[in-house]
XYZ file of C-alpha atoms in Angstrom:
745
model
C 87.945 10.605 134.525
C 90.963 12.854 135.294
C 89.153 15.981 134.092
C 85.997 15.029 136.064
C 88.038 14.653 139.259
C 89.674 18.040 138.628
C 86.303 19.738 138.287
C 84.969 18.011 141.422
C 88.080 19.046 143.353
C 87.675 22.649 142.291
C 83.985 22.535 143.129
C 84.750 21.303 146.630
C 87.150 24.198 147.149
C 84.521 26.780 146.253
C 81.751 25.759 148.654
C 81.021 28.629 151.035
C 81.006 27.869 154.728
C 78.576 30.719 155.262
C 76.864 33.046 152.837
C 78.587 36.070 154.345
C 82.032 34.864 153.267
C 81.617 35.696 149.581
C 84.699 37.933 149.465
C 86.875 35.308 151.160
C 85.739 32.730 148.621
C 86.558 35.091 145.784
C 90.094 35.430 147.090
C 90.523 31.657 147.481
C 88.889 30.731 144.187
C 90.961 28.147 142.279
C 93.099 29.748 139.567
C 92.368 29.116 135.906
C 95.285 29.126 133.482
C 95.113 29.265 129.688
C 97.905 27.773 127.571
C 98.271 28.854 123.929
C 100.598 26.802 121.751
C 102.724 27.828 118.791
C 101.774 27.303 115.177
C 102.515 30.523 113.270
C 99.352 31.458 111.302
C 97.505 28.565 112.944
C 97.854 30.506 116.187
C 95.124 32.894 115.061
C 92.727 30.152 116.209
C 93.551 31.203 119.783
C 91.512 34.359 119.208
C 88.406 32.298 118.458
C 88.966 30.218 121.600
C 89.316 33.352 123.754
C 86.047 34.684 122.326
C 84.229 31.605 123.609
C 85.914 31.803 127.029
C 84.700 35.403 127.305
C 81.216 34.368 126.181
C 81.037 31.616 128.788
C 82.411 33.948 131.469
C 85.490 31.948 132.438
C 87.889 34.065 134.525
C 91.492 33.787 133.301
C 94.064 34.122 136.057
C 97.232 33.480 134.055
C 98.351 32.842 130.474
C 101.324 30.863 129.196
C 102.161 30.819 125.504
C 104.706 29.831 122.912
C 105.440 31.468 119.541
C 102.170 32.805 118.079
C 100.525 31.714 121.315
C 102.900 34.087 123.099
C 101.860 36.900 120.747
C 98.108 36.415 121.216
C 98.558 35.684 124.920
C 100.791 38.709 125.437
C 98.257 41.050 123.842
C 95.415 39.520 125.852
C 97.416 39.824 129.064
C 97.855 43.600 128.667
C 94.116 44.128 128.297
C 93.060 43.647 124.674
C 89.807 41.705 124.341
C 89.462 38.830 121.880
C 87.314 40.943 119.540
C 89.867 43.762 119.546
C 92.703 41.310 118.827
C 90.602 39.918 115.959
C 90.275 43.435 114.528
C 93.987 44.145 114.991
C 94.924 40.943 113.161
C 92.580 41.731 110.268
C 93.981 45.249 109.869
C 97.589 44.101 109.452
C 99.516 43.649 106.216
C 101.065 40.325 107.193
C 103.238 40.068 104.108
C 104.812 43.363 105.191
C 105.064 42.388 108.861
C 106.714 39.013 108.312
C 109.444 40.543 106.139
C 111.761 43.512 106.618
C 110.163 45.583 103.863
C 109.622 49.327 104.128
C 106.722 51.097 102.441
C 107.886 53.279 99.581
C 106.764 56.545 101.174
C 108.989 55.784 104.186
C 112.113 55.185 102.082
C 114.608 58.023 101.574
C 114.793 59.459 98.075
C 118.055 57.654 97.308
C 116.465 54.211 97.846
C 113.062 54.681 96.211
C 114.425 54.072 92.722
C 115.616 50.618 93.786
C 112.487 49.673 95.704
C 110.605 46.656 94.379
C 113.405 45.403 92.162
C 114.509 42.404 94.187
C 112.595 39.239 94.863
C 114.929 37.997 97.614
C 117.406 39.843 99.846
C 119.806 37.721 101.888
C 122.242 39.216 104.412
C 125.697 37.677 104.821
C 129.039 38.517 106.388
C 132.459 38.390 104.762
C 135.163 38.211 107.420
C 138.820 38.542 106.487
C 141.361 37.847 109.221
C 145.082 37.167 108.884
C 144.831 36.560 105.182
C 141.970 34.083 105.483
C 138.530 34.874 104.137
C 135.392 33.393 105.603
C 131.827 33.709 104.376
C 129.107 33.365 106.988
C 125.384 33.267 106.383
C 122.927 34.942 108.762
C 121.016 32.939 111.385
C 117.732 34.082 109.833
C 116.433 35.490 106.561
C 114.483 38.314 108.229
C 115.490 40.489 111.168
C 111.903 40.723 112.401
C 112.018 44.520 112.259
C 108.382 45.054 111.328
C 106.853 42.406 113.567
C 108.754 43.796 116.555
C 107.585 47.319 115.699
C 104.015 45.990 115.842
C 104.644 44.475 119.282
C 106.048 47.795 120.510
C 103.019 49.666 119.202
C 100.593 47.263 120.866
C 102.364 47.219 124.252
C 102.761 50.933 124.943
C 102.870 51.335 128.703
C 104.514 47.923 129.148
C 107.824 48.424 127.305
C 110.005 48.772 130.389
C 111.600 45.872 132.315
C 108.911 44.491 134.590
C 107.513 41.477 136.384
C 104.927 39.880 134.083
C 102.858 38.992 137.161
C 102.101 42.725 137.364
C 100.306 42.722 134.006
C 96.487 42.891 134.043
C 96.686 39.103 133.581
C 99.928 37.402 134.718
C 101.789 36.114 131.683
C 104.693 33.855 130.746
C 106.150 32.740 127.429
C 108.722 30.209 126.334
C 111.850 30.486 124.176
C 114.823 28.183 123.596
C 118.502 29.039 124.081
C 120.518 27.790 121.096
C 123.800 27.947 123.008
C 122.751 25.691 125.876
C 119.779 23.845 124.410
C 117.775 24.827 127.484
C 114.230 26.089 127.784
C 113.926 29.751 128.786
C 110.725 30.872 130.502
C 110.056 34.610 130.489
C 108.141 35.749 133.553
C 109.874 39.094 133.696
C 111.751 41.402 131.354
C 110.655 43.548 128.409
C 107.316 42.171 127.218
C 107.581 42.869 123.440
C 111.120 41.462 123.377
C 109.952 38.293 125.156
C 107.146 37.883 122.596
C 109.627 38.390 119.741
C 112.068 35.823 121.184
C 109.323 33.247 121.653
C 108.402 33.392 117.941
C 111.921 33.551 116.434
C 111.316 30.706 113.961
C 114.719 29.134 113.148
C 115.920 30.056 109.673
C 113.122 32.588 109.177
C 113.717 35.213 111.888
C 117.072 36.035 113.411
C 117.464 34.854 117.018
C 117.210 37.349 119.860
C 120.414 37.950 121.806
C 119.894 38.614 125.486
C 122.662 38.484 128.054
C 124.627 35.344 127.124
C 121.645 33.649 125.470
C 120.747 33.271 121.792
C 116.990 32.747 121.790
C 114.784 31.059 119.193
C 111.180 29.870 118.944
C 110.135 28.108 122.142
C 108.158 25.577 120.123
C 111.419 23.729 119.545
C 111.369 22.621 123.202
C 107.970 23.308 124.771
C 105.201 24.164 122.331
C 102.275 23.721 124.752
C 103.643 24.923 128.113
C 101.058 23.490 130.508
C 103.859 22.932 133.043
C 104.627 26.660 132.992
C 100.986 27.484 133.765
C 101.126 25.046 136.690
C 104.249 26.801 137.988
C 102.306 30.071 137.806
C 99.782 28.569 140.223
C 97.044 27.405 137.854
C 94.733 24.823 139.423
C 92.769 24.237 136.219
C 94.454 24.491 132.813
C 92.702 25.046 129.493
C 95.177 24.257 126.702
C 94.888 24.972 122.979
C 97.068 22.802 120.761
C 97.319 22.055 117.040
C 97.872 18.454 115.970
C 100.342 17.952 113.093
C 98.744 18.194 109.648
C 99.481 14.657 108.501
C 97.820 15.191 105.109
C 100.055 18.146 104.235
C 103.162 16.331 105.470
C 102.397 13.223 103.409
C 101.853 15.365 100.312
C 105.119 17.218 100.921
C 103.307 20.556 101.227
C 104.624 21.487 104.658
C 106.057 25.005 104.907
C 109.320 25.781 106.684
C 107.394 26.670 109.838
C 105.552 23.339 109.718
C 108.849 21.506 109.239
C 110.311 23.394 112.210
C 107.161 22.572 114.168
C 107.612 18.893 113.394
C 111.224 19.089 114.561
C 109.924 20.626 117.775
C 107.501 17.731 118.149
C 110.392 15.289 117.777
C 112.799 17.149 120.076
C 110.245 17.896 122.779
C 108.065 14.831 122.244
C 108.135 13.624 125.842
C 107.345 17.035 127.323
C 104.641 17.602 124.715
C 102.900 14.341 125.629
C 103.170 15.086 129.352
C 101.779 18.594 128.925
C 98.837 17.483 126.803
C 97.997 14.780 129.347
C 98.294 17.274 132.208
C 95.833 19.733 130.642
C 92.421 19.643 132.318
C 90.605 20.782 129.179
C 92.246 20.366 125.771
C 90.964 22.258 122.720
C 92.310 21.127 119.323
C 91.068 23.214 116.375
C 90.887 21.332 113.066
C 92.516 23.667 110.547
C 93.211 21.609 107.406
C 93.830 22.717 104.645
C 95.189 25.901 106.246
C 98.835 25.842 107.243
C 101.382 27.774 109.241
C 102.133 30.292 106.487
C 98.560 31.127 105.449
C 98.555 34.800 106.394
C 96.030 35.966 103.796
C 92.718 37.386 104.984
C 90.392 34.554 103.975
C 92.590 32.014 105.766
C 92.881 34.218 108.866
C 89.097 34.595 109.121
C 88.599 30.843 108.677
C 91.283 29.931 111.229
C 89.764 32.242 113.862
C 86.300 30.820 113.140
C 87.574 27.250 113.466
C 89.161 28.096 116.802
C 85.786 29.358 117.945
C 84.081 26.196 116.659
C 86.584 23.984 118.492
C 85.943 25.821 121.767
C 82.174 25.592 121.258
C 82.525 21.810 121.037
C 83.795 22.002 124.632
C 80.846 24.123 125.761
C 79.551 21.639 128.329
C 82.987 21.224 129.879
C 83.432 25.005 130.060
C 80.022 25.504 131.661
C 80.842 22.761 134.155
C 84.083 24.553 134.991
C 82.220 27.817 135.463
C 79.752 26.252 137.889
C 82.565 24.518 139.743
C 84.187 27.917 140.249
C 81.092 29.107 142.066
C 79.797 31.242 139.197
C 76.137 31.059 138.267
C 75.091 29.909 134.809
C 74.258 33.422 133.625
C 77.288 35.507 134.497
C 79.372 36.645 137.417
C 81.325 39.650 136.170
C 82.575 40.438 139.692
C 84.894 37.424 139.442
C 86.218 38.217 135.968
C 89.468 40.186 136.286
C 89.033 43.798 135.268
C 91.609 44.452 132.585
C 93.207 47.804 133.249
C 95.269 49.314 130.418
C 94.861 53.078 130.079
C 96.785 53.131 126.769
C 94.581 50.789 124.714
C 92.293 53.577 123.523
C 94.965 56.300 123.514
C 96.359 57.176 120.088
C 98.208 60.430 120.806
C 101.081 60.456 123.298
C 102.834 63.393 124.948
C 106.606 63.513 124.377
C 109.027 65.685 126.333
C 112.336 64.549 124.826
C 113.686 62.516 121.884
C 117.099 60.892 121.725
C 118.941 58.157 119.820
C 121.075 55.382 121.296
C 123.605 53.240 119.433
C 125.418 55.890 117.353
C 127.943 58.684 118.074
C 126.546 62.170 118.875
C 127.226 63.492 115.351
C 125.244 60.692 113.734
C 122.561 61.021 116.412
C 121.921 64.575 115.227
C 121.596 63.317 111.649
C 119.076 60.656 112.670
C 117.059 63.219 114.633
C 116.915 65.420 111.526
C 115.338 62.480 109.721
C 112.587 62.054 112.327
C 111.672 65.596 113.355
C 109.021 65.949 116.036
C 106.980 69.009 115.113
C 105.465 69.434 118.572
C 105.262 67.582 121.873
C 102.753 65.034 120.575
C 103.073 61.879 118.501
C 100.542 59.288 117.324
C 101.060 55.530 117.131
C 101.062 55.744 113.339
C 103.730 58.444 113.449
C 105.870 56.278 115.732
C 105.734 53.465 113.183
C 106.531 55.860 110.329
C 109.490 57.397 112.188
C 110.898 53.938 112.907
C 110.410 52.850 109.286
C 112.095 55.998 107.925
C 115.264 55.381 109.923
C 115.298 51.654 109.099
C 114.577 52.478 105.452
C 117.904 54.293 105.095
C 119.559 50.872 104.891
C 122.238 51.984 107.362
C 120.902 50.012 110.329
C 120.125 46.343 110.893
C 117.486 47.162 113.508
C 115.641 50.259 114.699
C 113.410 50.142 117.763
C 111.971 52.633 120.202
C 110.843 52.699 123.785
C 108.860 55.158 125.847
C 110.482 55.937 129.188
C 108.510 57.389 132.069
C 104.779 57.570 132.619
C 103.933 60.536 130.395
C 105.036 62.873 129.068
C 107.462 60.250 127.787
C 111.090 60.250 126.800
C 111.068 58.783 123.282
C 114.264 56.767 122.836
C 115.258 55.204 119.510
C 117.780 52.384 119.700
C 119.625 51.718 116.429
C 122.152 49.055 115.498
C 124.483 50.050 112.617
C 124.476 47.499 109.820
C 127.640 45.445 109.446
C 126.310 42.700 107.189
C 126.430 42.626 103.408
C 123.417 41.851 101.254
C 122.798 39.547 98.305
C 119.752 40.575 96.253
C 118.137 38.507 93.512
C 115.453 39.511 91.036
C 113.548 37.783 88.251
C 111.564 39.286 85.406
C 109.888 37.845 82.323
C 108.051 39.544 79.500
C 106.816 38.387 76.128
C 109.112 40.757 74.205
C 112.522 40.385 75.848
C 111.892 37.008 77.506
C 113.466 36.176 80.879
C 115.902 38.296 82.859
C 117.719 37.611 86.122
C 119.177 40.337 88.323
C 121.893 39.643 90.894
C 123.208 42.331 93.201
C 125.461 42.364 96.228
C 126.323 45.208 98.560
C 129.657 44.886 100.372
C 130.244 47.271 103.264
C 133.853 48.343 103.733
C 133.611 50.881 106.535
C 131.158 51.146 109.376
C 131.821 54.787 110.178
C 131.718 56.299 106.676
C 129.370 53.661 105.245
C 131.815 53.026 102.427
C 130.546 50.248 100.182
C 130.823 48.400 96.893
C 127.647 47.659 94.987
C 127.946 45.011 92.248
C 125.018 44.309 89.927
C 124.610 42.094 86.891
C 121.621 41.405 84.675
C 121.441 38.241 82.595
C 119.066 38.791 79.704
C 118.894 39.607 76.021
C 120.282 43.025 77.001
C 122.771 42.170 79.770
C 124.813 44.569 81.834
C 127.428 44.537 84.584
C 127.841 47.419 87.022
C 130.253 48.182 89.855
C 129.561 51.139 92.116
C 131.761 52.442 94.917
C 130.199 55.029 97.188
C 130.685 56.833 100.458
C 127.543 57.770 102.347
C 128.087 60.560 104.812
C 125.134 59.938 107.066
C 121.675 60.150 105.549
C 122.020 63.189 103.322
C 125.122 62.942 101.125
C 126.600 60.352 98.800
C 129.604 60.451 96.489
C 131.494 57.840 94.518
C 132.370 56.295 91.181
C 130.457 53.917 88.912
C 131.428 51.656 86.007
C 128.844 50.015 83.731
C 129.323 47.591 80.847
C 126.183 46.868 78.838
C 125.111 45.388 75.538
C 121.819 46.382 73.950
C 119.826 45.321 70.927
C 118.022 48.430 69.714
C 114.829 47.675 67.747
C 114.334 50.924 65.812
C 110.891 51.382 64.250
C 109.764 53.869 61.635
C 106.075 54.746 61.495
C 105.201 51.633 63.441
C 107.227 49.201 61.328
C 110.541 47.652 62.307
C 113.227 49.559 60.405
C 116.273 47.621 61.636
C 117.979 46.222 64.735
C 121.173 47.853 65.931
C 123.523 46.371 68.491
C 125.685 48.547 70.708
C 128.116 47.873 73.546
C 128.461 50.687 76.075
C 131.278 51.273 78.548
C 130.420 54.041 80.990
C 132.533 55.467 83.801
C 130.722 57.989 85.990
C 132.127 60.133 88.760
C 129.438 61.224 91.215
C 130.722 64.452 92.677
C 127.759 64.850 94.961
C 124.297 63.535 95.682
C 122.238 65.348 98.272
C 119.012 64.105 99.816
C 116.444 66.259 101.563
C 113.357 64.246 102.450
C 111.639 63.583 99.119
C 114.238 65.501 97.094
C 117.424 64.215 95.459
C 119.999 66.459 93.743
C 122.908 65.017 91.771
C 125.915 66.401 89.946
C 128.405 64.201 88.121
C 130.650 63.709 85.114
C 131.416 60.643 83.070
C 132.902 58.922 80.044
C 130.687 57.101 77.533
C 132.260 54.741 74.997
C 129.993 53.161 72.359
C 130.952 50.265 70.113
C 128.490 49.567 67.280
C 128.320 45.995 65.997
C 125.941 47.269 63.327
C 125.357 50.848 62.147
C 122.935 53.045 64.067
C 120.855 54.609 61.291
C 118.542 57.575 61.493
C 115.326 56.809 59.553
C 114.564 60.540 59.431
C 117.930 61.287 57.813
C 119.845 58.321 56.396
C 122.957 60.453 55.928
C 123.344 60.487 59.715
C 124.875 57.085 60.379
C 127.035 55.970 63.287
C 129.167 52.887 62.769
C 132.494 53.619 64.442
C 133.427 53.544 68.103
C 132.698 56.822 69.813
C 133.873 58.358 73.082
C 132.034 61.171 74.833
C 132.704 63.152 77.999
C 129.487 64.226 79.689
C 128.412 66.474 82.562
C 125.079 65.930 84.270
C 122.937 67.783 86.767
C 119.566 66.403 87.774
C 116.993 66.634 90.520
C 114.067 64.481 91.627
C 111.060 65.057 93.848
C 109.289 61.790 94.637
C 106.629 61.051 97.243
C 104.649 58.368 95.384
C 103.450 55.648 97.733
C 103.919 52.802 95.229
C 106.055 52.054 92.189
C 103.432 50.347 90.028
C 99.973 51.501 91.109
C 100.327 54.581 93.335
C 97.223 55.861 95.069
C 98.808 59.130 96.188
C 101.845 61.287 95.633
C 103.751 63.197 92.972
C 106.885 62.668 90.931
C 108.900 65.378 89.206
C 112.357 65.123 87.674
C 114.563 67.311 85.532
C 117.940 66.658 83.950
C 120.423 68.827 82.123
C 123.251 67.089 80.236
C 126.241 68.561 78.446
C 127.866 66.176 75.928
C 131.391 66.704 74.574
C 134.107 64.664 72.889
C 137.098 66.632 74.233
C 135.856 67.926 77.615
C 134.712 71.249 76.122
C 133.443 70.750 72.555
C 131.583 68.298 70.349
C 132.830 67.881 66.779
C 134.888 71.076 67.162
C 131.733 73.006 67.922
C 129.908 73.977 71.056
C 128.901 71.092 73.351
C 125.539 69.406 72.940
C 122.936 70.477 75.509
C 120.003 68.209 76.340
C 117.159 69.064 78.710
C 114.648 66.513 80.001
C 111.616 66.725 82.292
C 109.104 64.228 83.735
C 105.953 64.937 85.719
C 103.660 62.298 87.212
C 100.773 62.556 89.650
C 98.339 60.123 91.242
C 94.883 61.473 92.089
C 91.955 59.741 93.742
C 88.954 59.608 91.418
C 86.319 57.620 93.326
C 86.249 54.480 95.449
C 89.343 52.491 94.490
C 89.830 54.278 91.159
C 92.794 56.584 90.538
C 93.881 58.898 87.725
C 97.592 59.009 86.895
C 98.429 61.759 84.376
C 102.011 61.907 83.160
C 103.976 64.413 81.087
C 107.437 63.747 79.603
C 109.529 66.069 77.454
C 113.058 66.059 76.044
C 114.813 68.756 74.032
C 118.041 68.084 72.085
C 119.459 71.532 71.364
C 121.375 70.772 68.169
C 120.571 69.521 64.691
C 123.912 67.696 64.514
C 123.493 65.603 67.638
C 124.875 62.049 67.509
C 122.137 59.486 66.930
C 122.933 57.771 70.225
C 121.815 60.911 72.118
C 118.741 61.691 70.031
C 115.153 61.194 71.115
C 113.847 57.642 71.191
C 110.296 56.914 72.332
C 108.403 53.654 72.738
C 108.201 50.581 74.897
C 106.597 50.298 78.309
C 109.428 51.331 80.644
C 111.574 54.466 80.555
C 115.228 53.744 79.789
C 114.728 50.076 78.942
C 116.787 50.207 75.723
C 118.656 53.508 76.104
C 118.941 55.823 79.125
C 117.052 58.654 77.373
C 114.219 56.479 76.027
C 110.716 57.796 76.831
C 108.108 55.080 77.357
C 104.909 55.173 75.283
C 102.268 52.739 76.508
C 100.782 50.464 73.854
C 103.767 50.624 71.486
C 106.562 48.213 70.649
C 110.269 48.951 70.206
C 111.487 52.528 69.731
C 110.780 55.323 67.272
C 113.555 57.833 66.582
C 111.860 61.248 66.605
C 112.747 64.909 66.226
C 114.822 67.068 68.535
C 111.866 68.167 70.660
C 109.426 65.576 72.005
C 106.435 65.973 74.296
C 104.555 62.879 75.448
C 101.335 63.141 77.493
C 99.791 60.071 79.062
C 96.520 59.696 80.957
C 96.313 56.554 83.051
C 93.469 55.050 85.056
C 93.698 52.108 87.418
C 91.084 50.467 89.588
C 91.970 48.224 92.540
C 89.089 45.809 93.003
C 91.213 44.035 95.661
C 94.555 45.162 97.149
C 96.409 42.764 94.824
C 94.263 42.972 91.691
C 94.092 45.951 89.350
C 92.499 46.864 86.063
C 94.328 49.634 84.239
C 94.412 51.558 81.008
C 96.456 54.341 79.395
C 95.971 56.714 76.485
C 99.094 58.438 75.156
C 99.485 61.450 72.879
C 102.928 62.340 71.496
C 104.052 65.318 69.427
C 107.539 65.969 68.073
C 109.383 68.451 65.902
C 112.916 69.317 64.842
C 112.645 72.954 65.948
C 111.156 74.733 68.923
C 109.475 77.473 66.883
C 107.552 74.926 64.787
C 106.783 72.548 67.620
C 102.987 72.874 67.581
C 103.002 72.132 63.857
C 104.924 68.931 64.433
C 103.830 65.373 63.769
C 101.496 63.722 66.291
C 100.459 60.166 67.040
C 98.670 58.327 69.801
C 98.592 54.888 71.399
C 97.009 53.146 74.354
C 96.597 49.948 76.290
C 94.273 48.140 78.661
C 95.335 45.427 81.065
C 95.006 43.431 84.251
C 97.589 43.010 87.013
C 97.771 40.591 89.925
C 100.439 40.942 92.613
C 102.046 37.525 93.092
C 104.790 36.429 95.461
C 107.367 37.009 92.682
C 105.997 40.389 91.631
C 103.192 41.761 89.440
C 101.675 39.494 86.793
C 100.514 41.740 83.945
C 98.493 40.893 80.856
C 97.616 43.732 78.514
C 96.654 44.628 74.981
C 98.172 47.702 73.367
C 97.361 49.622 70.196
C 99.560 52.034 68.245
C 98.200 54.645 65.851
C 101.462 54.538 63.892
C 101.345 50.846 63.046
C 97.565 50.458 63.352
C 98.198 47.151 65.081
C 97.317 45.535 68.383
C 100.160 44.274 70.571
C 99.518 41.650 73.283
C 101.935 41.775 76.194
C 102.571 39.527 79.200
C 105.030 39.998 82.059
C 105.704 38.774 85.583
C 108.127 40.017 88.225
C 109.614 43.353 89.256
C 111.150 45.070 86.240
C 114.777 46.211 86.297
C-alpha cells in the first residue's frame, strides 16, 4: 500500500497543467534515488540491477552506496554505463586487486628472486620506548594499494576535492569512524578516497585516516543508506539489498566479510530495518551459494545475472514508476540525464610535469629515476605500472597518484615511507622432501637509510637459519652482511642409482660489499667464509680417492650479475633471464691447498617465447666450469633435482631426475620446455633435457651425455601451485612420479 501511494503521489506531481509546459514539468519531475548496499563480491549484483533500470528507462537523479555499493555507484555516477562496468569487472584480476601483490615484471631486480615465496605477509610494529617493548599488529591485513589504484584509474578527471553533487549523477557514500563510532556520509571530498573508505572491511583492509577520523566500511553502521538518498532529495527510492545467507551461516561457511556483515546487521539493526521499510521499491537478489568472497569469474557472471533477474521480477513496478514520472512506455531519453565524462574513452593523457610528495628532495630524484616519463604522454596502463614499480620496491607502505589541472596535467605521486615490519610465512610440500615451512621477518631499524634485519628460517628435512643485515641506499644500492646456518642431506647418485647419502652442516658468513640495481639488472660483489662439517664422508663416485670427511674452512670472493624481465616465476609467457657468476675459492685468502685459488664460472640463460594461442616455449641453457682437477668435492658440479640450488648452491636442476649426480669439471645442460595454459590457473607442461659433461675443456664434445624429461599438470591454488608430474631419466631408465604444492623456497 505504501509503495502504491508513493507512485500515485509522484504521478499527481507530474500532471501537466498545459501541454506547452513540458520543460517546466521536466524541471519539477520528482527525483529518483538509487541505493546500493554493501556485500563485497555480492555487490556485483548491482550491475545487473542497473542494466534493467537502463533498459526500462528510469532516470537516476542521485545514488547512495555503501562498501561495494559505493564502488559500483561511484563508477556509475561519473558516467560509466552498466555494460561498461560489467566489462571492467570481468577484466580485473580480483585476487591481485584485493591483496597488495605486485606483478613480477613491476618488481625491482632485487625483489624478483623472493617473489612468490610467501603464502602470507603480515605487517606489524615493534615499538621500544623507555626500555619497554611493545608489539602492535596492523589494523588490517592489506593496505588496499591495488584496489585504490584501480579507483584512481577509473576516476580520472574526478580526483580533486569536489562536491559530489557536481558529478554527472550526484553521489554519496557511507563510512564509519572507529574513533567516535559515528556514521560519516561523504558528499564531498576526493571521490576515489571516499570509495576506498566506504569499503575498508575491518581486519581485511587498513582503515583510511582523514583529518581526525579513522574510517572503516560503512556497512558496520548503515549498509543500505536509504536515509542518505532522502537527504539528497530523492522522492522515490529504489534500494538493492542482500539478505543474510542463513544457510552458509548455519553451516559455518561464512567468510570474514560475511561475519563482518552480520556484525553490521546487529550493530545497525534498527537503522537497517527503518531504511528497508522506507524504500519505495526494494530489490533483493538471491545469491546462494555465492558469498562475499567469491571473486572468481564464474561467480561474478552469475552474481551479475542474478541481480538482473531480481530487477526483472520488479518489472511491473518499474514500468509503473516510469509512467508515474510522465515518461511514455517506449522511452523518453530527453529525461534521462546525459552522462558527461570526457575521460571515459581517453586512454592517453598529456603530462606537463611529474613530481613526488612524501620524501626529501634527494629521495624524490631517486623515485623519479625509477618512473621515467619518456615524453609528455602517459597511458592509463603506464600509470598503473609506474605506481606498481614504486610500491614494488618495498620501501613504501602506500603509493598513489593524482592528476592536477585540466590537461596537460601535473602528475603527482604521493608516497608514504614504510615504518612497519613484516612477518612472512610460506608452506611447501613435495613427495621427495616432504613438508617444509618458511618463516621470515623483516625488522626496519632506520627510516632514512632503510637499515633492516631480515631473519629467515626453514623447517624441513634440510633446515636452515639465516640472518641478514642490510642498508638500502634508495632504490639502487644495497650493502650488508649475512650469516647462514644450514644442514643438508645430500643424496648422491651414480648412473641413476643412489650411491650414498652424505650429511653436511654449513656455516656461511657473507659480506656484501655492493649490490647495484639498474632496472632489470642486478650486479653483486661480495666475500665470505664457508665452514663445512661432514657428519658422513662426501665421496666422489668418479674418483673414490677424493674423499672429504673433516671440517673445512674456505674464504671465497664472488662477482655475479643478473638480467631478469620474466613476467612470472613458474610459467612465464614473456621475458628473458640471464645470469653469470665468477667465484674464487681459497683456504687462506689467497691460495687453495698451497696452490693457486680455485676459479669457478657459471652461466644460466632462459627465455620464454610465444608459440601459438596459449602455448609457450621455454628453452634453457645452464653451464658450469670448475677450473681445477683438484677442486674440493663440495665445490664440484652436481646436477639433478627439479630446482636449482635445492641441495647445494651450485646444483644445476635436471627435470625428470631424482637426487644429484656428481659430474665432471665442465657441465652443459640444455632444456627445452613447453607449457600450455588452458585456463589462467591450469597448465600442462613438459621438458626434455640433454646434459653433457667432461673433465677437460679440450675434450668436452667427446664427453658423456644423458637425457631426461618430464610431463605434468599444474593448478594454481590459494596456497601456491599444485603440481603432479611424471619424470624419466635415461641414466636410471626409470620413471619418477612427483607431487608438490606451494611456493618452493
